[in-house]
């Protein structure tokens, strides 16, 4: 998918980005609809921060990338996450595709924390059990397990709705209990009442029914 400019992309309903930005303060980021999160709240470790400095645009393996990091010293106050998203909720049906380098091991320090590396689309939850809530977790990778799993596992989850407290989830999911360390093409196609999820072109999940999106969503990446 290509576009001659960001305005042309918006006009035809297409988003393409190679993340060739100078830094997180590059003015082109906001011009192209990207927002780096700095406000508190879930998901993740309660009390942890979401730091803009945890998003950068280095050259990795010979290409410019958007890089997200999470850091911890073992306390909530010493933990920070990263989130990078499209500020406009204008995405619904079509093809979502990102080339992502997942990591099984930390850049430094002791391994073992329950890390979650995610590419997803989402709408606001208007109220608990909101029947129009829409979320597609295209890839939610837990290299050190979590949620009752002990080893590396990757999930694709299509959401109908949820309640935060007490926790209740209404969704459909697929999973692969294996490492996906390294570069992968992660894709979802949304149309004709079906959501199909792919990794490197191989179908890994297909969902339908009430979990099919009911409203426009934003595109998000987080760690």
PDB file of N, CA and C in Angstrom, residues 112-197:
ATOM      1  N   UNK A 112      12.361 -12.456  32.768  1.00  0.00           N
ATOM      2  CA  UNK A 112      11.333 -13.130  33.543  1.00  0.00           C
ATOM      3  C   UNK A 112      10.058 -12.352  33.771  1.00  0.00           C
ATOM      4  N   UNK A 113      10.068 -11.047  33.566  1.00  0.00           N
ATOM      5  CA  UNK A 113       8.847 -10.262  33.770  1.00  0.00           C
ATOM      6  C   UNK A 113       7.783 -10.637  32.753  1.00  0.00           C
ATOM      7  N   UNK A 114       6.527 -10.476  33.133  1.00  0.00           N
ATOM      8  CA  UNK A 114       5.405 -10.744  32.231  1.00  0.00           C
ATOM      9  C   UNK A 114       5.210  -9.544  31.311  1.00  0.00           C
ATOM     10  N   UNK A 115       5.831  -9.609  30.156  1.00  0.00           N
ATOM     11  CA  UNK A 115       5.808  -8.530  29.172  1.00  0.00           C
ATOM     12  C   UNK A 115       4.703  -8.800  28.163  1.00  0.00           C
ATOM     13  N   UNK A 116       4.067  -7.727  27.688  1.00  0.00           N
ATOM     14  CA  UNK A 116       3.006  -7.852  26.685  1.00  0.00           C
ATOM     15  C   UNK A 116       3.309  -6.888  25.543  1.00  0.00           C
ATOM     16  N   UNK A 117       3.509  -7.435  24.342  1.00  0.00           N
ATOM     17  CA  UNK A 117       3.838  -6.640  23.160  1.00  0.00           C
ATOM     18  C   UNK A 117       2.656  -6.732  22.189  1.00  0.00           C
ATOM     19  N   UNK A 118       1.980  -5.602  21.931  1.00  0.00           N
ATOM     20  CA  UNK A 118       0.660  -5.661  21.306  1.00  0.00           C
ATOM     21  C   UNK A 118       0.492  -4.704  20.125  1.00  0.00           C
ATOM     22  N   UNK A 119      -0.179  -5.208  19.079  1.00  0.00           N
ATOM     23  CA  UNK A 119      -0.640  -4.431  17.923  1.00  0.00           C
ATOM     24  C   UNK A 119      -2.146  -4.651  17.861  1.00  0.00           C
ATOM     25  N   UNK A 120      -2.930  -3.561  17.960  1.00  0.00           N
ATOM     26  CA  UNK A 120      -4.374  -3.731  18.099  1.00  0.00           C
ATOM     27  C   UNK A 120      -5.134  -2.512  17.584  1.00  0.00           C
ATOM     28  N   UNK A 121      -6.454  -2.699  17.426  1.00  0.00           N
ATOM     29  CA  UNK A 121      -7.370  -1.593  17.136  1.00  0.00           C
ATOM     30  C   UNK A 121      -8.395  -1.540  18.264  1.00  0.00           C
ATOM     31  N   UNK A 122      -8.905  -0.329  18.557  1.00  0.00           N
ATOM     32  CA  UNK A 122      -9.776  -0.217  19.738  1.00  0.00           C
ATOM     33  C   UNK A 122     -10.678   1.010  19.640  1.00  0.00           C
ATOM     34  N   UNK A 123     -11.857   0.893  20.256  1.00  0.00           N
ATOM     35  CA  UNK A 123     -12.779   2.020  20.426  1.00  0.00           C
ATOM     36  C   UNK A 123     -12.933   2.272  21.921  1.00  0.00           C
ATOM     37  N   UNK A 124     -13.523   3.389  22.311  1.00  0.00           N
ATOM     38  CA  UNK A 124     -13.787   3.607  23.743  1.00  0.00           C
ATOM     39  C   UNK A 124     -14.869   2.642  24.244  1.00  0.00           C
ATOM     40  N   UNK A 125     -14.810   2.328  25.523  1.00  0.00           N
ATOM     41  CA  UNK A 125     -15.883   1.593  26.203  1.00  0.00           C
ATOM     42  C   UNK A 125     -16.769   2.640  26.852  1.00  0.00           C
ATOM     43  N   UNK A 126     -17.985   2.833  26.307  1.00  0.00           N
ATOM     44  CA  UNK A 126     -18.865   3.893  26.797  1.00  0.00           C
ATOM     45  C   UNK A 126     -19.340   3.627  28.215  1.00  0.00           C
ATOM     46  N   UNK A 127     -19.521   2.357  28.565  1.00  0.00           N
ATOM     47  CA  UNK A 127     -19.987   1.946  29.888  1.00  0.00           C
ATOM     48  C   UNK A 127     -19.730   0.454  30.008  1.00  0.00           C
ATOM     49  N   UNK A 128     -19.700  -0.095  31.226  1.00  0.00           N
ATOM     50  CA  UNK A 128     -19.544  -1.540  31.362  1.00  0.00           C
ATOM     51  C   UNK A 128     -20.586  -2.287  30.528  1.00  0.00           C
ATOM     52  N   UNK A 129     -20.138  -3.316  29.811  1.00  0.00           N
ATOM     53  CA  UNK A 129     -20.990  -4.129  28.936  1.00  0.00           C
ATOM     54  C   UNK A 129     -21.506  -3.353  27.722  1.00  0.00           C
ATOM     55  N   UNK A 130     -20.803  -2.317  27.333  1.00  0.00           N
ATOM     56  CA  UNK A 130     -21.162  -1.533  26.151  1.00  0.00           C
ATOM     57  C   UNK A 130     -21.285  -2.468  24.940  1.00  0.00           C
ATOM     58  N   UNK A 131     -22.472  -2.564  24.325  1.00  0.00           N
ATOM     59  CA  UNK A 131     -22.659  -3.503  23.215  1.00  0.00           C
ATOM     60  C   UNK A 131     -22.090  -3.026  21.881  1.00  0.00           C
ATOM     61  N   UNK A 132     -21.578  -1.804  21.836  1.00  0.00           N
ATOM     62  CA  UNK A 132     -20.967  -1.315  20.600  1.00  0.00           C
ATOM     63  C   UNK A 132     -19.444  -1.267  20.692  1.00  0.00           C
ATOM     64  N   UNK A 133     -18.899  -1.671  21.840  1.00  0.00           N
ATOM     65  CA  UNK A 133     -17.443  -1.685  22.020  1.00  0.00           C
ATOM     66  C   UNK A 133     -16.789  -2.545  20.946  1.00  0.00           C
ATOM     67  N   UNK A 134     -15.670  -2.084  20.407  1.00  0.00           N
ATOM     68  CA  UNK A 134     -14.970  -2.817  19.351  1.00  0.00           C
ATOM     69  C   UNK A 134     -13.471  -2.810  19.626  1.00  0.00           C
ATOM     70  N   UNK A 135     -12.865  -3.998  19.607  1.00  0.00           N
ATOM     71  CA  UNK A 135     -11.415  -4.124  19.804  1.00  0.00           C
ATOM     72  C   UNK A 135     -10.941  -5.389  19.109  1.00  0.00           C
ATOM     73  N   UNK A 136      -9.854  -5.250  18.355  1.00  0.00           N
ATOM     74  CA  UNK A 136      -9.211  -6.389  17.705  1.00  0.00           C
ATOM     75  C   UNK A 136      -7.750  -6.415  18.124  1.00  0.00           C
ATOM     76  N   UNK A 137      -7.384  -7.408  18.930  1.00  0.00           N
ATOM     77  CA  UNK A 137      -5.982  -7.595  19.302  1.00  0.00           C
ATOM     78  C   UNK A 137      -5.348  -8.460  18.217  1.00  0.00           C
ATOM     79  N   UNK A 138      -4.702  -7.806  17.274  1.00  0.00           N
ATOM     80  CA  UNK A 138      -4.166  -8.494  16.095  1.00  0.00           C
ATOM     81  C   UNK A 138      -2.998  -9.382  16.487  1.00  0.00           C
ATOM     82  N   UNK A 139      -2.206  -8.935  17.435  1.00  0.00           N
ATOM     83  CA  UNK A 139      -1.161  -9.775  18.015  1.00  0.00           C
ATOM     84  C   UNK A 139      -0.869  -9.264  19.412  1.00  0.00           C
ATOM     85  N   UNK A 140      -0.999 -10.135  20.384  1.00  0.00           N
ATOM     86  CA  UNK A 140      -0.730  -9.799  21.778  1.00  0.00           C
ATOM     87  C   UNK A 140       0.243 -10.859  22.292  1.00  0.00           C
ATOM     88  N   UNK A 141       1.527 -10.528  22.249  1.00  0.00           N
ATOM     89  CA  UNK A 141       2.587 -11.515  22.496  1.00  0.00           C
ATOM     90  C   UNK A 141       3.127 -11.399  23.916  1.00  0.00           C
ATOM     91  N   UNK A 142       3.098 -12.517  24.624  1.00  0.00           N
ATOM     92  CA  UNK A 142       3.615 -12.617  25.988  1.00  0.00           C
ATOM     93  C   UNK A 142       4.821 -13.560  25.972  1.00  0.00           C
ATOM     94  N   UNK A 143       6.045 -13.034  25.789  1.00  0.00           N
ATOM     95  CA  UNK A 143       7.221 -13.902  25.640  1.00  0.00           C
ATOM     96  C   UNK A 143       7.543 -14.711  26.889  1.00  0.00           C
ATOM     97  N   UNK A 144       7.171 -14.202  28.057  1.00  0.00           N
ATOM     98  CA  UNK A 144       7.424 -14.917  29.318  1.00  0.00           C
ATOM     99  C   UNK A 144       6.139 -15.455  29.934  1.00  0.00           C
ATOM    100  N   UNK A 145       5.111 -15.619  29.125  1.00  0.00           N
ATOM    101  CA  UNK A 145       3.853 -16.131  29.631  1.00  0.00           C
ATOM    102  C   UNK A 145       3.088 -15.090  30.427  1.00  0.00           C
ATOM    103  N   UNK A 146       2.076 -15.567  31.121  1.00  0.00           N
ATOM    104  CA  UNK A 146       1.163 -14.714  31.863  1.00  0.00           C
ATOM    105  C   UNK A 146      -0.253 -15.174  31.607  1.00  0.00           C
ATOM    106  N   UNK A 147      -1.216 -14.648  32.376  1.00  0.00           N
ATOM    107  CA  UNK A 147      -2.622 -15.016  32.222  1.00  0.00           C
ATOM    108  C   UNK A 147      -2.806 -16.532  32.343  1.00  0.00           C
ATOM    109  N   UNK A 148      -2.013 -17.139  33.242  1.00  0.00           N
ATOM    110  CA  UNK A 148      -2.121 -18.570  33.466  1.00  0.00           C
ATOM    111  C   UNK A 148      -1.227 -19.419  32.587  1.00  0.00           C
ATOM    112  N   UNK A 149      -0.528 -18.800  31.641  1.00  0.00           N
ATOM    113  CA  UNK A 149       0.395 -19.527  30.770  1.00  0.00           C
ATOM    114  C   UNK A 149       1.825 -19.334  31.247  1.00  0.00           C
ATOM    115  N   UNK A 150       2.646 -20.378  31.116  1.00  0.00           N
ATOM    116  CA  UNK A 150       4.010 -20.311  31.641  1.00  0.00           C
ATOM    117  C   UNK A 150       5.050 -20.025  30.569  1.00  0.00           C
ATOM    118  N   UNK A 151       4.770 -20.331  29.329  1.00  0.00           N
ATOM    119  CA  UNK A 151       5.758 -20.136  28.273  1.00  0.00           C
ATOM    120  C   UNK A 151       5.345 -19.064  27.300  1.00  0.00           C
ATOM    121  N   UNK A 152       6.127 -18.831  26.246  1.00  0.00           N
ATOM    122  CA  UNK A 152       5.772 -17.804  25.267  1.00  0.00           C
ATOM    123  C   UNK A 152       4.462 -18.152  24.574  1.00  0.00           C
ATOM    124  N   UNK A 153       3.600 -17.163  24.419  1.00  0.00           N
ATOM    125  CA  UNK A 153       2.300 -17.377  23.789  1.00  0.00           C
ATOM    126  C   UNK A 153       1.858 -16.101  23.099  1.00  0.00           C
ATOM    127  N   UNK A 154       1.198 -16.270  21.967  1.00  0.00           N
ATOM    128  CA  UNK A 154       0.692 -15.136  21.204  1.00  0.00           C
ATOM    129  C   UNK A 154      -0.809 -15.297  21.016  1.00  0.00           C
ATOM    130  N   UNK A 155      -1.548 -14.215  21.238  1.00  0.00           N
ATOM    131  CA  UNK A 155      -3.006 -14.241  21.155  1.00  0.00           C
ATOM    132  C   UNK A 155      -3.511 -13.317  20.051  1.00  0.00           C
ATOM    133  N   UNK A 156      -4.636 -13.718  19.440  1.00  0.00           N
ATOM    134  CA  UNK A 156      -5.459 -12.833  18.624  1.00  0.00           C
ATOM    135  C   UNK A 156      -6.842 -12.844  19.285  1.00  0.00           C
ATOM    136  N   UNK A 157      -7.349 -11.670  19.638  1.00  0.00           N
ATOM    137  CA  UNK A 157      -8.610 -11.602  20.376  1.00  0.00           C
ATOM    138  C   UNK A 157      -9.541 -10.576  19.744  1.00  0.00           C
ATOM    139  N   UNK A 158     -10.767 -11.004  19.469  1.00  0.00           N
ATOM    140  CA  UNK A 158     -11.810 -10.117  18.945  1.00  0.00           C
ATOM    141  C   UNK A 158     -12.829  -9.912  20.060  1.00  0.00           C
ATOM    142  N   UNK A 159     -13.096  -8.664  20.401  1.00  0.00           N
ATOM    143  CA  UNK A 159     -13.889  -8.345  21.588  1.00  0.00           C
ATOM    144  C   UNK A 159     -15.323  -7.948  21.241  1.00  0.00           C
ATOM    145  N   UNK A 160     -16.237  -8.426  22.080  1.00  0.00           N
ATOM    146  CA  UNK A 160     -17.605  -7.923  22.067  1.00  0.00           C
ATOM    147  C   UNK A 160     -17.742  -6.826  23.113  1.00  0.00           C
ATOM    148  N   UNK A 161     -17.404  -7.138  24.378  1.00  0.00           N
ATOM    149  CA  UNK A 161     -17.455  -6.133  25.437  1.00  0.00           C
ATOM    150  C   UNK A 161     -16.756  -6.670  26.684  1.00  0.00           C
ATOM    151  N   UNK A 162     -16.694  -5.840  27.733  1.00  0.00           N
ATOM    152  CA  UNK A 162     -16.108  -6.292  28.999  1.00  0.00           C
ATOM    153  C   UNK A 162     -16.583  -5.416  30.148  1.00  0.00           C
ATOM    154  N   UNK A 163     -16.310  -5.900  31.365  1.00  0.00           N
ATOM    155  CA  UNK A 163     -16.507  -5.133  32.597  1.00  0.00           C
ATOM    156  C   UNK A 163     -15.168  -5.115  33.310  1.00  0.00           C
ATOM    157  N   UNK A 164     -14.700  -3.941  33.698  1.00  0.00           N
ATOM    158  CA  UNK A 164     -13.381  -3.836  34.326  1.00  0.00           C
ATOM    159  C   UNK A 164     -13.364  -4.367  35.758  1.00  0.00           C
ATOM    160  N   UNK A 165     -14.431  -4.091  36.537  1.00  0.00           N
ATOM    161  CA  UNK A 165     -14.443  -4.486  37.948  1.00  0.00           C
ATOM    162  C   UNK A 165     -15.872  -4.738  38.422  1.00  0.00           C
ATOM    163  N   UNK A 166     -16.169  -5.988  38.789  1.00  0.00           N
ATOM    164  CA  UNK A 166     -15.308  -7.175  38.726  1.00  0.00           C
ATOM    165  C   UNK A 166     -15.093  -7.609  37.283  1.00  0.00           C
ATOM    166  N   UNK A 167     -13.909  -8.162  37.009  1.00  0.00           N
ATOM    167  CA  UNK A 167     -13.525  -8.449  35.634  1.00  0.00           C
ATOM    168  C   UNK A 167     -14.451  -9.462  34.979  1.00  0.00           C
ATOM    169  N   UNK A 168     -14.934  -9.083  33.782  1.00  0.00           N
ATOM    170  CA  UNK A 168     -15.727  -9.975  32.950  1.00  0.00           C
ATOM    171  C   UNK A 168     -15.375  -9.677  31.504  1.00  0.00           C
ATOM    172  N   UNK A 169     -15.054 -10.713  30.725  1.00  0.00           N
ATOM    173  CA  UNK A 169     -14.651 -10.541  29.336  1.00  0.00           C
ATOM    174  C   UNK A 169     -15.547 -11.348  28.428  1.00  0.00           C
ATOM    175  N   UNK A 170     -16.004 -10.723  27.348  1.00  0.00           N
ATOM    176  CA  UNK A 170     -16.818 -11.398  26.344  1.00  0.00           C
ATOM    177  C   UNK A 170     -16.090 -11.232  25.009  1.00  0.00           C
ATOM    178  N   UNK A 171     -15.396 -12.275  24.579  1.00  0.00           N
ATOM    179  CA  UNK A 171     -14.576 -12.175  23.380  1.00  0.00           C
ATOM    180  C   UNK A 171     -14.399 -13.547  22.741  1.00  0.00           C
ATOM    181  N   UNK A 172     -13.704 -13.569  21.637  1.00  0.00           N
ATOM    182  CA  UNK A 172     -13.325 -14.794  20.943  1.00  0.00           C
ATOM    183  C   UNK A 172     -11.832 -14.702  20.676  1.00  0.00           C
ATOM    184  N   UNK A 173     -11.085 -15.771  20.951  1.00  0.00           N
ATOM    185  CA  UNK A 173      -9.634 -15.656  20.771  1.00  0.00           C
ATOM    186  C   UNK A 173      -9.036 -16.908  20.137  1.00  0.00           C
ATOM    187  N   UNK A 174      -7.854 -16.714  19.557  1.00  0.00           N
ATOM    188  CA  UNK A 174      -7.004 -17.785  19.046  1.00  0.00           C
ATOM    189  C   UNK A 174      -5.646 -17.615  19.696  1.00  0.00           C
ATOM    190  N   UNK A 175      -4.828 -18.667  19.696  1.00  0.00           N
ATOM    191  CA  UNK A 175      -3.526 -18.570  20.358  1.00  0.00           C
ATOM    192  C   UNK A 175      -2.521 -19.520  19.719  1.00  0.00           C
ATOM    193  N   UNK A 176      -1.237 -19.129  19.846  1.00  0.00           N
ATOM    194  CA  UNK A 176      -0.124 -19.957  19.405  1.00  0.00           C
ATOM    195  C   UNK A 176       0.882 -20.035  20.555  1.00  0.00           C
ATOM    196  N   UNK A 177       1.056 -21.205  21.114  1.00  0.00           N
ATOM    197  CA  UNK A 177       1.944 -21.385  22.269  1.00  0.00           C
ATOM    198  C   UNK A 177       3.364 -21.656  21.769  1.00  0.00           C
ATOM    199  N   UNK A 178       4.001 -20.607  21.269  1.00  0.00           N
ATOM    200  CA  UNK A 178       5.365 -20.724  20.748  1.00  0.00           C
ATOM    201  C   UNK A 178       6.011 -19.350  20.703  1.00  0.00           C
ATOM    202  N   UNK A 179       7.308 -19.336  20.573  1.00  0.00           N
ATOM    203  CA  UNK A 179       8.028 -18.070  20.439  1.00  0.00           C
ATOM    204  C   UNK A 179       7.836 -17.495  19.051  1.00  0.00           C
ATOM    205  N   UNK A 180       7.654 -16.185  18.983  1.00  0.00           N
ATOM    206  CA  UNK A 180       7.678 -15.479  17.698  1.00  0.00           C
ATOM    207  C   UNK A 180       8.753 -14.389  17.755  1.00  0.00           C
ATOM    208  N   UNK A 181       9.829 -14.666  18.473  1.00  0.00           N
ATOM    209  CA  UNK A 181      10.947 -13.735  18.556  1.00  0.00           C
ATOM    210  C   UNK A 181      11.436 -13.370  17.159  1.00  0.00           C
ATOM    211  N   UNK A 182      11.719 -12.080  16.941  1.00  0.00           N
ATOM    212  CA  UNK A 182      12.227 -11.615  15.654  1.00  0.00           C
ATOM    213  C   UNK A 182      11.158 -10.927  14.813  1.00  0.00           C
ATOM    214  N   UNK A 183      11.492 -10.703  13.542  1.00  0.00           N
ATOM    215  CA  UNK A 183      10.616  -9.961  12.635  1.00  0.00           C
ATOM    216  C   UNK A 183       9.493 -10.844  12.093  1.00  0.00           C
ATOM    217  N   UNK A 184       8.264 -10.286  12.085  1.00  0.00           N
ATOM    218  CA  UNK A 184       7.115 -11.002  11.525  1.00  0.00           C
ATOM    219  C   UNK A 184       6.141 -10.008  10.900  1.00  0.00           C
ATOM    220  N   UNK A 185       5.451 -10.452   9.842  1.00  0.00           N
ATOM    221  CA  UNK A 185       4.344  -9.696   9.261  1.00  0.00           C
ATOM    222  C   UNK A 185       3.071 -10.113   9.998  1.00  0.00           C
ATOM    223  N   UNK A 186       2.447  -9.166  10.672  1.00  0.00           N
ATOM    224  CA  UNK A 186       1.260  -9.438  11.485  1.00  0.00           C
ATOM    225  C   UNK A 186       0.074  -8.740  10.826  1.00  0.00           C
ATOM    226  N   UNK A 187      -0.977  -9.499  10.531  1.00  0.00           N
ATOM    227  CA  UNK A 187      -2.042  -8.980   9.667  1.00  0.00           C
ATOM    228  C   UNK A 187      -3.416  -9.422  10.143  1.00  0.00           C
ATOM    229  N   UNK A 188      -4.402  -8.559   9.906  1.00  0.00           N
ATOM    230  CA  UNK A 188      -5.806  -8.917  10.067  1.00  0.00           C
ATOM    231  C   UNK A 188      -6.575  -8.379   8.878  1.00  0.00           C
ATOM    232  N   UNK A 189      -7.516  -9.163   8.363  1.00  0.00           N
ATOM    233  CA  UNK A 189      -8.434  -8.678   7.344  1.00  0.00           C
ATOM    234  C   UNK A 189      -9.837  -8.687   7.941  1.00  0.00           C
ATOM    235  N   UNK A 190     -10.543  -7.582   7.774  1.00  0.00           N
ATOM    236  CA  UNK A 190     -11.867  -7.401   8.384  1.00  0.00           C
ATOM    237  C   UNK A 190     -12.863  -7.094   7.272  1.00  0.00           C
ATOM    238  N   UNK A 191     -13.814  -7.984   7.057  1.00  0.00           N
ATOM    239  CA  UNK A 191     -14.799  -7.777   6.018  1.00  0.00           C
ATOM    240  C   UNK A 191     -15.775  -8.931   5.922  1.00  0.00           C
ATOM    241  N   UNK A 192     -16.952  -8.644   5.409  1.00  0.00           N
ATOM    242  CA  UNK A 192     -17.981  -9.670   5.196  1.00  0.00           C
ATOM    243  C   UNK A 192     -18.308 -10.438   6.476  1.00  0.00           C
ATOM    244  N   UNK A 193     -18.251  -9.727   7.606  1.00  0.00           N
ATOM    245  CA  UNK A 193     -18.629 -10.346   8.864  1.00  0.00           C
ATOM    246  C   UNK A 193     -17.590 -11.258   9.478  1.00  0.00           C
ATOM    247  N   UNK A 194     -16.377 -11.298   8.923  1.00  0.00           N
ATOM    248  CA  UNK A 194     -15.329 -12.180   9.446  1.00  0.00           C
ATOM    249  C   UNK A 194     -14.030 -11.412   9.673  1.00  0.00           C
ATOM    250  N   UNK A 195     -13.321 -11.800  10.741  1.00  0.00           N
ATOM    251  CA  UNK A 195     -11.993 -11.271  11.031  1.00  0.00           C
ATOM    252  C   UNK A 195     -11.019 -12.421  10.881  1.00  0.00           C
ATOM    253  N   UNK A 196     -10.050 -12.273   9.997  1.00  0.00           N
ATOM    254  CA  UNK A 196      -9.047 -13.316   9.776  1.00  0.00           C
ATOM    255  C   UNK A 196      -7.682 -12.772  10.180  1.00  0.00           C
ATOM    256  N   UNK A 197      -6.983 -13.530  10.994  1.00  0.00           N
ATOM    257  CA  UNK A 197      -5.674 -13.130  11.510  1.00  0.00           C
ATOM    258  C   UNK A 197      -4.571 -13.982  10.876  1.00  0.00           C
TER     259      UNK A 197
END
